[in-house]
Amino acid sequence: MARTIVAVATPPGVSGVAVIRISGPDAAEVFRRLAGKVPRPRAATLVTIIDPLDGTPLDQGLALWFPAPASFTGEDCAELQVHGGRAVVAAVLAAILTVDGLRPAEPGEFTRRAFESGKLDLAAIEGLGDLLHAETEAQRRQAFALYQGRLTDETDRLAQQLLPVLALVEATIDFPDEGDVTDAALAEARGQALTVRDRITGLLADAGRAERVRDGVVVAIAGLPNAGKSTLLNAIARRDVAIVSPVAGTTRDALEVQLDLGGLPVVLVDTAGIRETMDPVEAEGVRRARRRVSEADLVLWLAPTIESVTERPEGAWVIQSQADRGATPMEEARHRISASTGLGLSALLEDVRAFASTMLGGEPAVVVHERHRLIMIAAKVALDAALRHPDWPAAAELVAEDLRAALAALGRSRGRVGTEAMLDQLFSAFCIGK
Ligand code: GDP
């Protein structure tokens, strides 16, 4: 039987309340020893927590009792909400660990137990992990959708559509002479398999959007030397926009700032370092910066004067920079800005936000992680194979096998047949206490 684990679920440091979670067969014993009783299930109960060794009161807090199987992990779970001071948490934790059979939890161990007891499937756990790391509203929406079953609902639906197709194909194998399986029925089944295949193709095409939600829409600030790129990046970084990461890197690298523009993740890349150079280290930085620009979703081409517009990459927005210096307004410019005075910066940021919104908008994507992509690719490859025979389903045995392979791939979305190594990697990304 699994041992009982304990962990502080709230971040380390001083807080109003700290939450200590306990899961496993000895959870009730912890309450008996530290609070003198096991509280009523699922009701907050005020208790004085005492040191079981000498009876000294340690703190007063709320106790919550979730008997198995109606708990997060599926095991008996105890939760203590204590005052969030370091010494309080340390004392209560030490007292809990005096109870026989208790040990500190590994990172992600509570969630792992939830998975092992069938409380959460792998897709939900991926969603939970994303939820813990979500920094923008768009990321939260995508993570919560995955947690709530967006992927598995979809794979279930696709499997439901494929099952009758498989049944029909198998009927042609089992009862070849009975004439129950009409050509019309077979044509319809083939059409159904095609619909499923096309849906999967669409979901795969949408995976890039999910990646952008996770990693941010990349907006490169480009232009000739002295166009004002660094000044603009700094001006934006100083403005009233939420910066998710500090300005990082060196002048040899592309500088990046991650922004939260009205709930949308946007990565601003400054390409000020792009120039010809003989220094091999710097050349590597330049190469990286160039790649970042070529991969950017949007390029803001800064041009203080009409002469500097010409070299802009295809599709870039021309931004007339340093507009406070009195150059003639240019027709090509989508915005006129001054990083020095702040002129036009709000309008520019709003425009970038609208661009990001168009890219990321709509319902959250279904295929979010690489694992999901591989599942969908496997299902698509199998369906392609099943559909390859022109006088369908000639070679019914083979077609049935391909359809079964597609169904098996879709079934993997819940991760029941995952390998240990993959699980270890997934759970290690969680914090202790989750
Ligand atoms: P970069 O090479 O494109 O990164 O350009 P910088 O940001 O280093 O700017 C080049 C020069 O132009 C610096 O001396 C800046 O102070 C100046 N500069 C940048 N933006 C503005 C602006 O909006 N107005 C004015 N007057 N000067 C600016």
PDB file of C-alpha atoms in Angstrom, residues 5-9 19-22 30 34 49 52 58 80 82 86-99 102-105 432:
ATOM      1  CA  ILE A   5       2.522  11.787   1.861  1.00  0.00           C
ATOM      2  CA  VAL A   6       2.539  15.355   3.102  1.00  0.00           C
ATOM      3  CA  ALA A   7       3.465  18.645   1.460  1.00  0.00           C
ATOM      4  CA  VAL A   8       2.893  22.361   1.720  1.00  0.00           C
ATOM      5  CA  ALA A   9       0.708  23.240  -1.275  1.00  0.00           C
ATOM      6  CA  VAL A  19      -2.149  24.927   3.019  1.00  0.00           C
ATOM      7  CA  ILE A  20      -0.698  21.587   4.063  1.00  0.00           C
ATOM      8  CA  ARG A  21      -2.017  18.523   2.266  1.00  0.00           C
ATOM      9  CA  ILE A  22      -1.822  14.931   3.363  1.00  0.00           C
ATOM     10  CA  VAL A  30      -2.673  12.770  11.544  1.00  0.00           C
ATOM     11  CA  LEU A  34      -2.649  16.683  15.961  1.00  0.00           C
ATOM     12  CA  ILE A  49      -3.108  21.953  16.237  1.00  0.00           C
ATOM     13  CA  PRO A  52       1.709  15.107  19.448  1.00  0.00           C
ATOM     14  CA  LEU A  58       1.313  25.031  17.720  1.00  0.00           C
ATOM     15  CA  LEU A  80      -4.769  21.911   7.155  1.00  0.00           C
ATOM     16  CA  VAL A  82      -2.560  27.237   9.035  1.00  0.00           C
ATOM     17  CA  ARG A  86       7.673  30.092   8.021  1.00  0.00           C
ATOM     18  CA  ALA A  87       8.018  28.919  11.639  1.00  0.00           C
ATOM     19  CA  VAL A  88       4.333  27.942  11.863  1.00  0.00           C
ATOM     20  CA  VAL A  89       4.535  25.876   8.700  1.00  0.00           C
ATOM     21  CA  ALA A  90       7.834  24.298   9.771  1.00  0.00           C
ATOM     22  CA  ALA A  91       6.479  23.375  13.228  1.00  0.00           C
ATOM     23  CA  VAL A  92       3.221  21.891  11.925  1.00  0.00           C
ATOM     24  CA  LEU A  93       5.038  19.983   9.180  1.00  0.00           C
ATOM     25  CA  ALA A  94       7.522  18.568  11.691  1.00  0.00           C
ATOM     26  CA  ALA A  95       4.649  17.529  13.958  1.00  0.00           C
ATOM     27  CA  ILE A  96       2.870  15.781  11.080  1.00  0.00           C
ATOM     28  CA  LEU A  97       6.027  13.883  10.164  1.00  0.00           C
ATOM     29  CA  THR A  98       6.187  12.385  13.682  1.00  0.00           C
ATOM     30  CA  VAL A  99       3.136  10.315  12.768  1.00  0.00           C
ATOM     31  CA  LEU A 102       4.287   9.719   6.849  1.00  0.00           C
ATOM     32  CA  ARG A 103       6.867  11.035   4.416  1.00  0.00           C
ATOM     33  CA  PRO A 104       7.329  14.264   2.408  1.00  0.00           C
ATOM     34  CA  ALA A 105       5.786  14.161  -1.086  1.00  0.00           C
ATOM     35  CA  ILE A 432       5.633  19.789  -4.535  1.00  0.00           C
TER      36      ILE A 432
END
